[in-house]
Amino acid sequence: MPALPDSASPTLLDGVNNARILVVDDNRINRNLLIALLERGGFRNIATAGDGVEMLACIPEFRPDLLLLDLMMPNLDGFEACRRLRAIPDYRDMPVLVQSSLSRAEDRARAFAMGATDYVTKPLNPAELLSRVRIHLENRAMLRRLQLYRQRAEAELTLAQYMQEGLLPPPALLTRLEQQTGVRVSAHFAPSSELGGDYWDVRVDATGRLIVWLVDFSGHGVGAALNTFRLHTLLRPLTFDSFDPATFLATINQKLCPLLPRGQFATMLAGIIDPAHDHFLYASAGATRPMSWTPGDSCPHSGDSSGLPLGLLPGATYENRITPLPPQGRLFLYSDAAVELPLHDNPNSVLDEDGLIATVAALLHNPDDTVFLPRLMEALAGKGHFDDDLTAVLLTRRR
Amino acid sequence: MDLAQSTILVVDDTEFNRTLLCLMLREGGFRHVLNASNGTQALDIADRESPDLIILDIMMPGMDGYEVLRRLRANPITADIPVLVQTALTSSDDRNKAFIAGTTDLVSKPIDRAELLARVRIHIENRLLLRDLQAFHDRVESEIAMARAMFSHLLPSPDALVRLTRSHHLHLYGQTWLSPLLGGDLWGFWPLPDARLVVWMLDIAGRGVTTALNAFRMHALMQDLAEHAEDPVHFLTIFAERCSGLLPLDGLATLLIGIVDAIGQNFTYASAASTTPLLLTAMPQAGDAVYAGTAGGYPLGFDTRQEFVAHRLPFPPGSALLLTSSTAITAFGEHPECVREAISAQETVNETTFQQLVTSLTAIIGETPEDDHTLVWIAHASPS
């Protein structure tokens, strides 16, 4: 038998030496040979089984990290035992290293077809066997580590996602607001990963007029989300008895400037629907252009939205503007992911405002509020692939 | 997972062998097969294209397969690519040499098609799964890193602390051990007129993204209410009110806020279930070297109608105030001798004392503990 590699070799993986290995062979001498070989390779945690039945019985308790599996065994041979093992979801990924004296091509093919991960023929080359065992165990350890990371991260991010959705107005609130203000609000909120930098909200002023804002913090993911939580906290206690959009933005800007580190900023649009004047009075801090649509028009009106984003300059001032919004009219607000949408058929260009207006215009004539946003999302998905947080809010004056 | 999208590099000096392998792979559904006829070409393609698997011949003129393997493993770009050596060499030594050089797997020539495809599929599936998981890991880690940077940006900078010495006759030091996951320890200060200083310490239980989100909420609230800080009890009352409904029921947040008055020689503070502030002094007439103030109160978000109480600690020259996060208190509590040793090491309580506490705590919890830990040290700038 060729010499074993020096088991004190420093290259490896003390981590996997604790791995649990199950040796399955009906021949006692073979089992002992394998145990001795594995022990000299530094593995201590070894169990044995004499046939396929014993193997399947002992796996749930021993929980091996790797199986060394003979093929020719009584009661239940290695082929069938392997097939049954793979049928169990928990064991689909367990490394199964077949070690058999069967050496024909069809035996090997059959073993792999039954789900074997690897195949070595007897008589064994000890060094090669140990190398293969270590490769499989290292790989498994890395996979497990990454899978565990993924599980934990996903659980945590899902919780955080739930928290972020909690910042937004719930459906029950929107229903009440519609009764109170006559404005129906529907929204689409789709961060590019689990968390995003977008946040929108609604309020009612002292005279029953609806206030709405949409904020888009720079970046995305957890960092951008942290800022949405900050802003939500700052806005929470405010009352809106006499709402002036430009003053509102200036106030928010003052509060955000000391909080945001250099390089971070937010675009924001805030406004109030004023039925008495059939318009939407708003101010913009570098947000996208609000679209308002009058029934009968073929195209929505796109309002001016220039203004300095929040967080850049303390003391920045903003301008109040209006866009028409008669009864049955619609107001459409959106984060810039919609206009910055990279197009499928030309990844170097984006949808742009004109493209969005055209897409929106086609859908505005359908009076059914519930289909506008889903159809818009479908249409946009057909045109391009979103790579940023997308928020869209549709407000319809029902009276 | 689409195996057909994967890329395989076939390396063999014989064209016949390369063609045969390509044919077998194509029949197996693998359409993107690259070819190399020698080692140099193989290394170049591997580096540029990062194939998902390399099928590698051993016996080649010039650079043999062993050398190709060694170089692949030495290059970080190609080190993790699975390699399936295919060789006519049969001796155990030759086979072992391949494993020692770093191959992932080995098949003998002549190659059996079924076995080749079975092994290739296993390696490709594994590789794609690993890449997927690794990509997720890297993306999330980079988001967490950004969040961590934003978090440490909230903490007072060393420059800001140094400026206090002149303006407020105080030495203020802070040491925060940040959890590699995200945490929830924050502290800060606001200068007041006439050389007084507001100091606050916020401790949000837990770690991870949700804790950090709550910490940012709390911090935004602190900043928003800063104008009320001249009266710690009043501040806490308003703060607790604003917190209601903001924190989940199991999101415990504790807060200590107080005013350090170097001239008046006292520290007046209020607590919502915070840790107790400690007064450290080495002067024999002060009694105990470490004097613990009272804290008390309920955690925030818990009971909005709680009444807060003002406490007071003396703050004579030569003494220092020590504020600690709950995690730090726990760590010190398990090793009380550390605090005593740090204090008794000097005749006076000074910056060295603080550094010794920092060193001790680092020794107890390690350089990157799982939770955030915070120590804040406030001392007179003028000697006693």
Short mmCIF file of C-alpha atoms in Angstrom, two decimals, chain A:
data_model
loop_
_atom_site.label_atom_id
_atom_site.label_comp_id
_atom_site.label_asym_id
_atom_site.label_seq_id
_atom_site.Cartn_x
_atom_site.Cartn_y
_atom_site.Cartn_z
CA MET A 1 0.00 0.00 0.00
CA PRO A 2 1.45 3.37 -0.93
CA ALA A 3 2.53 5.58 1.90
CA LEU A 4 0.01 7.85 3.54
CA PRO A 5 0.63 11.54 3.36
CA ASP A 6 2.03 13.00 6.50
CA SER A 7 -1.09 13.44 8.63
CA ALA A 8 0.61 16.29 10.41
CA SER A 9 0.76 18.22 7.15
CA PRO A 10 -0.04 21.81 7.92
CA THR A 11 -1.97 22.60 4.76
CA LEU A 12 -5.29 21.43 6.06
CA LEU A 13 -8.28 22.09 7.63
CA ASP A 14 -8.32 21.29 11.30
CA GLY A 15 -11.88 22.36 11.07
CA VAL A 16 -13.03 19.38 9.07
CA ASN A 17 -11.17 16.85 11.20
CA ASN A 18 -14.18 16.89 13.50
CA ALA A 19 -16.39 15.80 10.65
CA ARG A 20 -18.60 12.77 11.13
CA ILE A 21 -17.91 10.01 8.63
CA LEU A 22 -20.09 6.94 8.17
CA VAL A 23 -18.35 3.88 6.73
CA VAL A 24 -20.75 1.46 5.07
CA ASP A 25 -19.30 -1.94 4.11
CA ASP A 26 -20.46 -5.49 4.74
CA ASN A 27 -16.89 -6.77 5.14
CA ARG A 28 -15.46 -6.22 8.63
CA ILE A 29 -11.85 -6.15 7.43
CA ASN A 30 -12.67 -3.47 4.88
CA ARG A 31 -14.44 -1.42 7.52
CA ASN A 32 -11.46 -1.61 9.85
CA LEU A 33 -9.09 -0.73 7.05
CA LEU A 34 -11.08 2.33 6.24
CA ILE A 35 -11.34 3.35 9.88
CA ALA A 36 -7.57 3.02 10.29
CA LEU A 37 -6.99 5.00 7.14
CA LEU A 38 -9.33 7.77 8.19
CA GLU A 39 -7.87 7.92 11.69
CA ARG A 40 -4.38 8.28 10.31
CA GLY A 41 -5.77 11.12 8.23
CA GLY A 42 -6.81 12.86 11.45
CA PHE A 43 -10.50 11.94 11.47
CA ARG A 44 -11.87 10.75 14.79
CA ASN A 45 -15.60 10.79 14.46
CA ILE A 46 -16.30 7.58 12.56
CA ALA A 47 -19.28 5.24 12.66
CA THR A 48 -19.98 2.09 10.68
CA ALA A 49 -22.88 0.22 9.11
CA GLY A 50 -22.90 -3.28 7.60
CA ASP A 51 -25.47 -2.85 4.88
CA GLY A 52 -27.91 -0.40 3.35
CA VAL A 53 -30.61 -1.01 5.93
CA GLU A 54 -28.28 -0.30 8.85
CA MET A 55 -26.98 2.76 7.01
CA LEU A 56 -30.39 4.34 6.55
CA ALA A 57 -31.29 3.52 10.15
CA CYS A 58 -28.24 5.15 11.68
CA ILE A 59 -28.05 8.29 9.56
CA PRO A 60 -30.75 10.34 11.36
CA GLU A 61 -28.99 9.96 14.67
CA PHE A 62 -25.34 10.05 13.63
CA ARG A 63 -25.89 12.81 11.08
CA PRO A 64 -22.80 12.09 9.01
CA ASP A 65 -21.04 14.78 7.02
CA LEU A 66 -19.84 12.20 4.53
CA LEU A 67 -20.62 8.60 3.56
CA LEU A 68 -18.09 6.03 2.38
CA LEU A 69 -20.35 3.55 0.64
CA ASP A 70 -19.67 0.03 -0.55
CA LEU A 71 -21.89 -1.26 -3.34
CA MET A 72 -22.05 -5.03 -2.96
CA MET A 73 -23.85 -5.62 0.30
CA PRO A 74 -26.59 -8.01 1.42
CA ASN A 75 -30.11 -6.90 2.45
CA LEU A 76 -29.86 -3.55 0.70
CA ASP A 77 -27.02 -2.87 -1.69
CA GLY A 78 -25.20 0.42 -2.13
CA PHE A 79 -27.01 1.40 -5.33
CA GLU A 80 -30.46 1.12 -3.80
CA ALA A 81 -29.39 2.58 -0.47
CA CYS A 82 -28.02 5.63 -2.26
CA ARG A 83 -31.15 6.07 -4.32
CA ARG A 84 -33.31 5.93 -1.21
CA LEU A 85 -31.04 8.35 0.58
CA ARG A 86 -31.31 10.93 -2.17
CA ALA A 87 -35.08 10.68 -2.11
CA ILE A 88 -35.03 12.26 1.34
CA PRO A 89 -34.76 16.06 0.95
CA ASP A 90 -32.56 16.51 4.02
CA TYR A 91 -29.95 14.16 2.60
CA ARG A 92 -29.98 15.27 -0.99
CA ASP A 93 -26.71 17.17 -0.52
CA MET A 94 -24.79 14.69 1.60
CA PRO A 95 -21.49 13.73 -0.02
CA VAL A 96 -21.55 10.02 -0.90
CA LEU A 97 -18.17 8.61 -1.85
CA VAL A 98 -18.62 5.14 -3.31
CA GLN A 99 -15.70 2.78 -2.67
CA SER A 100 -16.13 -0.50 -4.55
CA SER A 101 -14.24 -3.30 -6.23
CA LEU A 102 -16.71 -3.08 -9.11
CA SER A 103 -14.81 -1.27 -11.80
CA ARG A 104 -16.80 -1.58 -15.01
CA ALA A 105 -17.99 1.56 -16.68
CA GLU A 106 -21.62 0.58 -16.28
CA ASP A 107 -21.20 0.09 -12.52
CA ARG A 108 -19.75 3.53 -12.18
CA ALA A 109 -22.42 5.04 -14.37
CA ARG A 110 -25.13 3.35 -12.35
CA ALA A 111 -23.66 4.55 -9.06
CA PHE A 112 -23.63 8.13 -10.28
CA ALA A 113 -27.12 7.72 -11.64
CA MET A 114 -28.24 6.62 -8.17
CA GLY A 115 -26.80 9.83 -6.77
CA ALA A 116 -23.21 9.12 -5.80
CA THR A 117 -20.99 12.17 -5.48
CA ASP A 118 -17.73 10.36 -6.17
CA TYR A 119 -16.37 6.86 -6.92
CA VAL A 120 -13.08 5.17 -6.02
CA THR A 121 -12.21 1.58 -6.82
CA LYS A 122 -10.76 -0.99 -4.52
CA PRO A 123 -8.00 -1.72 -3.79
CA LEU A 124 -7.88 1.81 -2.43
CA ASN A 125 -5.16 4.34 -2.82
CA PRO A 126 -5.16 5.71 0.75
CA ALA A 127 -3.70 9.10 -0.07
CA GLU A 128 -6.15 9.61 -2.90
CA LEU A 129 -9.07 8.56 -0.74
CA LEU A 130 -8.08 10.99 1.98
CA SER A 131 -7.64 13.77 -0.56
CA ARG A 132 -11.10 13.15 -1.95
CA VAL A 133 -12.64 12.91 1.51
CA ARG A 134 -11.08 16.23 2.50
CA ILE A 135 -12.18 17.94 -0.72
CA HIS A 136 -15.77 16.87 -0.19
CA LEU A 137 -15.77 17.85 3.48
CA GLU A 138 -14.19 21.25 2.84
CA ASN A 139 -16.70 21.94 0.13
CA ARG A 140 -19.56 20.90 2.33
CA ALA A 141 -18.30 23.08 5.15
CA MET A 142 -18.09 26.10 2.87
CA LEU A 143 -21.55 25.46 1.47
CA ARG A 144 -23.01 25.06 4.93
CA ARG A 145 -21.39 28.27 6.14
CA LEU A 146 -22.76 30.23 3.23
CA GLN A 147 -26.18 28.59 3.50
CA LEU A 148 -26.35 29.37 7.19
CA TYR A 149 -25.34 32.96 6.47
CA ARG A 150 -28.04 33.20 3.87
CA GLN A 151 -30.69 31.80 6.18
CA ARG A 152 -29.82 34.18 8.97
CA ALA A 153 -29.45 37.19 6.73
CA GLU A 154 -32.72 36.49 4.97
CA ALA A 155 -34.57 36.07 8.26
CA GLU A 156 -33.20 39.33 9.53
CA LEU A 157 -33.76 41.25 6.33
CA THR A 158 -37.30 39.93 6.08
CA LEU A 159 -37.99 41.29 9.54
CA ALA A 160 -36.44 44.59 8.58
CA GLN A 161 -38.46 44.64 5.38
CA TYR A 162 -41.58 44.18 7.43
CA MET A 163 -40.51 47.09 9.61
CA GLN A 164 -39.95 49.28 6.56
CA GLU A 165 -43.33 48.41 5.09
CA GLY A 166 -44.70 49.44 8.46
CA LEU A 167 -43.55 52.98 7.79
CA LEU A 168 -46.01 53.27 4.92
CA PRO A 169 -49.73 54.05 5.19
CA PRO A 170 -51.70 50.82 5.63
CA PRO A 171 -54.73 50.07 3.41
CA ALA A 172 -57.18 50.75 6.25
CA LEU A 173 -55.80 54.24 6.62
CA LEU A 174 -56.05 54.90 2.91
CA THR A 175 -59.69 53.81 2.91
CA ARG A 176 -60.45 56.23 5.73
CA LEU A 177 -58.61 59.00 3.93
CA GLU A 178 -60.63 58.45 0.80
CA GLN A 179 -63.84 58.85 2.75
CA GLN A 180 -62.46 61.91 4.49
CA THR A 181 -60.81 63.71 1.58
CA GLY A 182 -62.39 62.19 -1.52
CA VAL A 183 -59.00 61.17 -2.84
CA ARG A 184 -58.27 57.54 -3.57
CA VAL A 185 -54.62 56.58 -3.09
CA SER A 186 -52.93 53.46 -4.37
CA ALA A 187 -49.24 52.74 -4.37
CA HIS A 188 -46.57 50.36 -5.54
CA PHE A 189 -43.51 49.95 -3.34
CA ALA A 190 -40.64 47.84 -4.64
CA PRO A 191 -37.16 48.28 -3.17
CA SER A 192 -34.41 46.89 -5.40
CA SER A 193 -33.31 44.54 -2.61
CA GLU A 194 -34.94 43.69 0.71
CA LEU A 195 -34.71 47.27 1.93
CA GLY A 196 -34.65 50.55 0.05
CA GLY A 197 -34.31 54.30 0.32
CA ASP A 198 -37.83 55.25 -0.70
CA TYR A 199 -40.56 56.41 1.65
CA TRP A 200 -43.95 57.93 0.99
CA ASP A 201 -46.74 59.02 3.28
CA VAL A 202 -50.00 60.92 3.47
CA ARG A 203 -51.59 63.27 5.98
CA VAL A 204 -54.74 65.32 6.23
CA ASP A 205 -54.67 69.00 7.09
CA ALA A 206 -57.06 70.81 9.40
CA THR A 207 -59.58 71.41 6.60
CA GLY A 208 -59.65 67.87 5.26
CA ARG A 209 -57.27 68.28 2.34
CA LEU A 210 -54.89 65.47 1.48
CA ILE A 211 -51.15 65.96 1.83
CA VAL A 212 -48.75 63.54 0.17
CA TRP A 213 -44.99 63.23 -0.02
CA LEU A 214 -42.54 60.90 -1.69
CA VAL A 215 -38.88 60.74 -0.66
CA ASP A 216 -36.00 58.97 -2.35
CA PHE A 217 -32.77 58.69 -0.36
CA SER A 218 -29.56 58.22 -2.31
CA GLY A 219 -28.20 54.68 -2.57
CA HIS A 220 -30.20 51.60 -1.73
CA GLY A 221 -30.21 48.66 0.65
CA VAL A 222 -29.76 48.85 4.38
CA GLY A 223 -27.93 52.19 4.38
CA ALA A 224 -30.61 54.03 2.46
CA ALA A 225 -33.29 52.37 4.59
CA LEU A 226 -31.70 53.73 7.77
CA ASN A 227 -32.38 57.21 6.45
CA THR A 228 -36.03 56.47 5.73
CA PHE A 229 -36.44 55.51 9.37
CA ARG A 230 -34.82 58.74 10.48
CA LEU A 231 -37.08 60.83 8.34
CA HIS A 232 -40.18 58.95 9.35
CA THR A 233 -39.30 59.57 13.01
CA LEU A 234 -38.83 63.29 12.39
CA LEU A 235 -42.11 63.63 10.50
CA ARG A 236 -44.20 61.56 12.85
CA PRO A 237 -45.14 64.16 15.46
CA LEU A 238 -45.76 67.05 13.06
CA THR A 239 -49.22 68.54 12.70
CA PHE A 240 -50.37 69.92 9.40
CA ASP A 241 -52.79 72.70 10.18
CA SER A 242 -51.48 75.10 7.60
CA PHE A 243 -49.33 73.24 5.18
CA ASP A 244 -46.99 75.13 2.92
CA PRO A 245 -44.99 72.74 0.75
CA ALA A 246 -41.98 74.99 0.22
CA THR A 247 -41.66 75.78 3.93
CA PHE A 248 -42.15 72.12 4.75
CA LEU A 249 -39.26 71.06 2.51
CA ALA A 250 -37.03 73.78 3.91
CA THR A 251 -37.77 72.61 7.45
CA ILE A 252 -37.05 68.98 6.58
CA ASN A 253 -33.86 70.03 4.87
CA GLN A 254 -32.71 71.88 7.99
CA LYS A 255 -33.29 68.80 10.09
CA LEU A 256 -31.64 66.40 7.67
CA CYS A 257 -28.50 68.37 6.87
CA PRO A 258 -26.75 67.72 10.20
CA LEU A 259 -27.80 64.07 10.12
CA LEU A 260 -26.74 63.04 6.63
CA PRO A 261 -23.05 62.41 6.04
CA ARG A 262 -21.40 64.03 3.05
CA GLY A 263 -22.43 62.35 -0.16
CA GLN A 264 -25.87 61.32 1.06
CA PHE A 265 -28.93 63.26 0.06
CA ALA A 266 -32.58 62.79 -0.73
CA THR A 267 -34.97 63.98 -3.39
CA MET A 268 -38.44 64.78 -2.16
CA LEU A 269 -41.74 66.00 -3.46
CA ALA A 270 -44.42 67.20 -1.06
CA GLY A 271 -47.76 68.74 -1.85
CA ILE A 272 -51.40 69.17 -1.00
CA ILE A 273 -54.47 68.50 -3.13
CA ASP A 274 -56.63 71.56 -3.05
CA PRO A 275 -60.19 70.88 -4.32
CA ALA A 276 -61.20 74.51 -3.94
CA HIS A 277 -58.73 75.49 -6.65
CA ASP A 278 -58.71 72.21 -8.57
CA HIS A 279 -54.97 71.96 -8.32
CA PHE A 280 -52.11 70.19 -6.59
CA LEU A 281 -49.87 72.66 -4.76
CA TYR A 282 -46.41 71.22 -4.31
CA ALA A 283 -42.71 71.84 -3.89
CA SER A 284 -39.85 69.69 -5.08
CA ALA A 285 -36.34 69.05 -3.84
CA GLY A 286 -34.93 67.59 -7.03
CA ALA A 287 -37.69 65.00 -7.31
CA THR A 288 -39.18 63.62 -10.51
CA ARG A 289 -41.80 65.67 -12.32
CA PRO A 290 -45.28 65.05 -10.91
CA MET A 291 -47.80 64.07 -13.55
CA SER A 292 -51.35 65.28 -13.32
CA TRP A 293 -54.08 64.30 -15.71
CA THR A 294 -57.40 65.91 -16.53
CA PRO A 295 -60.09 63.55 -17.88
CA GLY A 296 -60.35 63.93 -21.62
CA ASP A 297 -56.72 64.89 -22.11
CA SER A 298 -54.65 62.52 -24.19
CA CYS A 299 -51.54 63.14 -22.15
CA PRO A 300 -50.78 64.03 -18.54
CA HIS A 301 -49.31 67.37 -17.62
CA SER A 302 -45.79 67.11 -16.27
CA GLY A 303 -45.02 69.66 -13.57
CA ASP A 304 -41.73 71.44 -13.02
CA SER A 305 -39.75 69.77 -10.27
CA SER A 306 -36.41 71.54 -10.14
CA GLY A 307 -35.03 72.14 -6.70
CA LEU A 308 -32.00 71.29 -4.62
CA PRO A 309 -32.09 67.81 -3.11
CA LEU A 310 -32.32 67.65 0.67
CA GLY A 311 -29.22 67.31 2.78
CA LEU A 312 -26.83 69.29 0.62
CA LEU A 313 -27.22 72.87 1.76
CA PRO A 314 -28.63 74.00 5.07
CA GLY A 315 -30.83 77.00 4.52
CA ALA A 316 -31.87 75.95 1.02
CA THR A 317 -35.22 77.37 -0.03
CA TYR A 318 -37.88 75.87 -2.24
CA GLU A 319 -40.59 77.10 -4.56
CA ASN A 320 -44.31 76.39 -4.47
CA ARG A 321 -45.79 75.34 -7.79
CA ILE A 322 -49.14 74.13 -9.00
CA THR A 323 -50.35 71.56 -11.44
CA PRO A 324 -54.03 71.24 -12.39
CA LEU A 325 -56.10 68.50 -10.76
CA PRO A 326 -59.85 68.74 -11.41
CA PRO A 327 -62.46 66.25 -10.13
CA GLN A 328 -61.84 62.74 -11.51
CA GLY A 329 -58.37 63.94 -12.27
CA ARG A 330 -55.31 61.88 -11.43
CA LEU A 331 -51.96 62.65 -9.91
CA PHE A 332 -49.04 60.30 -10.46
CA LEU A 333 -45.86 60.47 -8.36
CA TYR A 334 -42.91 58.14 -8.81
CA SER A 335 -39.30 57.65 -7.80
CA ASP A 336 -36.67 58.11 -10.46
CA ALA A 337 -36.17 54.38 -10.98
CA ALA A 338 -39.10 54.68 -13.37
CA VAL A 339 -37.38 57.19 -15.63
CA GLU A 340 -33.89 55.79 -15.16
CA LEU A 341 -35.10 52.37 -16.31
CA PRO A 342 -32.41 50.77 -18.47
CA LEU A 343 -34.09 49.48 -21.62
CA HIS A 344 -34.00 45.80 -22.64
CA ASP A 345 -33.28 46.51 -26.28
CA ASN A 346 -30.73 49.23 -25.60
CA PRO A 347 -29.05 48.93 -22.19
CA ASN A 348 -27.09 52.12 -22.77
CA SER A 349 -30.24 54.23 -22.79
CA VAL A 350 -33.09 54.68 -20.34
CA LEU A 351 -36.84 55.12 -20.57
CA ASP A 352 -36.62 58.81 -19.74
CA GLU A 353 -39.50 61.14 -18.95
CA ASP A 354 -40.97 61.13 -22.43
CA GLY A 355 -40.99 57.35 -22.46
CA LEU A 356 -42.70 57.25 -19.08
CA ILE A 357 -45.28 59.83 -20.07
CA ALA A 358 -46.13 57.82 -23.16
CA THR A 359 -46.45 54.62 -21.13
CA VAL A 360 -48.57 56.32 -18.47
CA ALA A 361 -50.75 58.17 -20.97
CA ALA A 362 -51.86 54.92 -22.51
CA LEU A 363 -53.18 53.72 -19.17
CA LEU A 364 -54.75 56.87 -17.75
CA HIS A 365 -57.96 56.60 -19.69
CA ASN A 366 -59.06 53.46 -17.89
CA PRO A 367 -61.09 54.77 -14.95
CA ASP A 368 -60.43 51.66 -12.89
CA ASP A 369 -57.87 52.75 -10.26
CA THR A 370 -57.03 49.20 -9.29
CA VAL A 371 -55.54 48.28 -12.65
CA PHE A 372 -53.44 51.35 -13.35
CA LEU A 373 -50.39 50.50 -11.25
CA PRO A 374 -50.25 46.75 -11.98
CA ARG A 375 -50.55 47.44 -15.71
CA LEU A 376 -47.97 50.17 -15.52
CA MET A 377 -45.54 47.83 -13.78
CA GLU A 378 -46.18 45.20 -16.42
CA ALA A 379 -45.61 47.69 -19.20
CA LEU A 380 -42.38 48.94 -17.61
CA ALA A 381 -41.11 45.42 -16.97
CA GLY A 382 -41.65 44.77 -20.65
CA LYS A 383 -39.47 47.73 -21.52
CA GLY A 384 -36.59 47.33 -19.11
CA HIS A 385 -35.10 45.83 -16.00
CA PHE A 386 -35.29 47.82 -12.75
CA ASP A 387 -32.05 48.26 -10.88
CA ASP A 388 -33.15 50.76 -8.28
CA ASP A 389 -35.89 51.18 -5.67
CA LEU A 390 -39.21 51.89 -7.36
CA THR A 391 -42.10 53.63 -5.70
CA ALA A 392 -45.18 54.85 -7.53
CA VAL A 393 -48.24 56.54 -6.06
CA LEU A 394 -51.50 57.21 -7.87
CA LEU A 395 -53.96 59.69 -6.40
CA THR A 396 -57.41 60.06 -7.97
CA ARG A 397 -59.92 62.74 -7.06
CA ARG A 398 -63.10 60.77 -6.71
CA ARG A 399 -65.06 63.91 -6.04
#
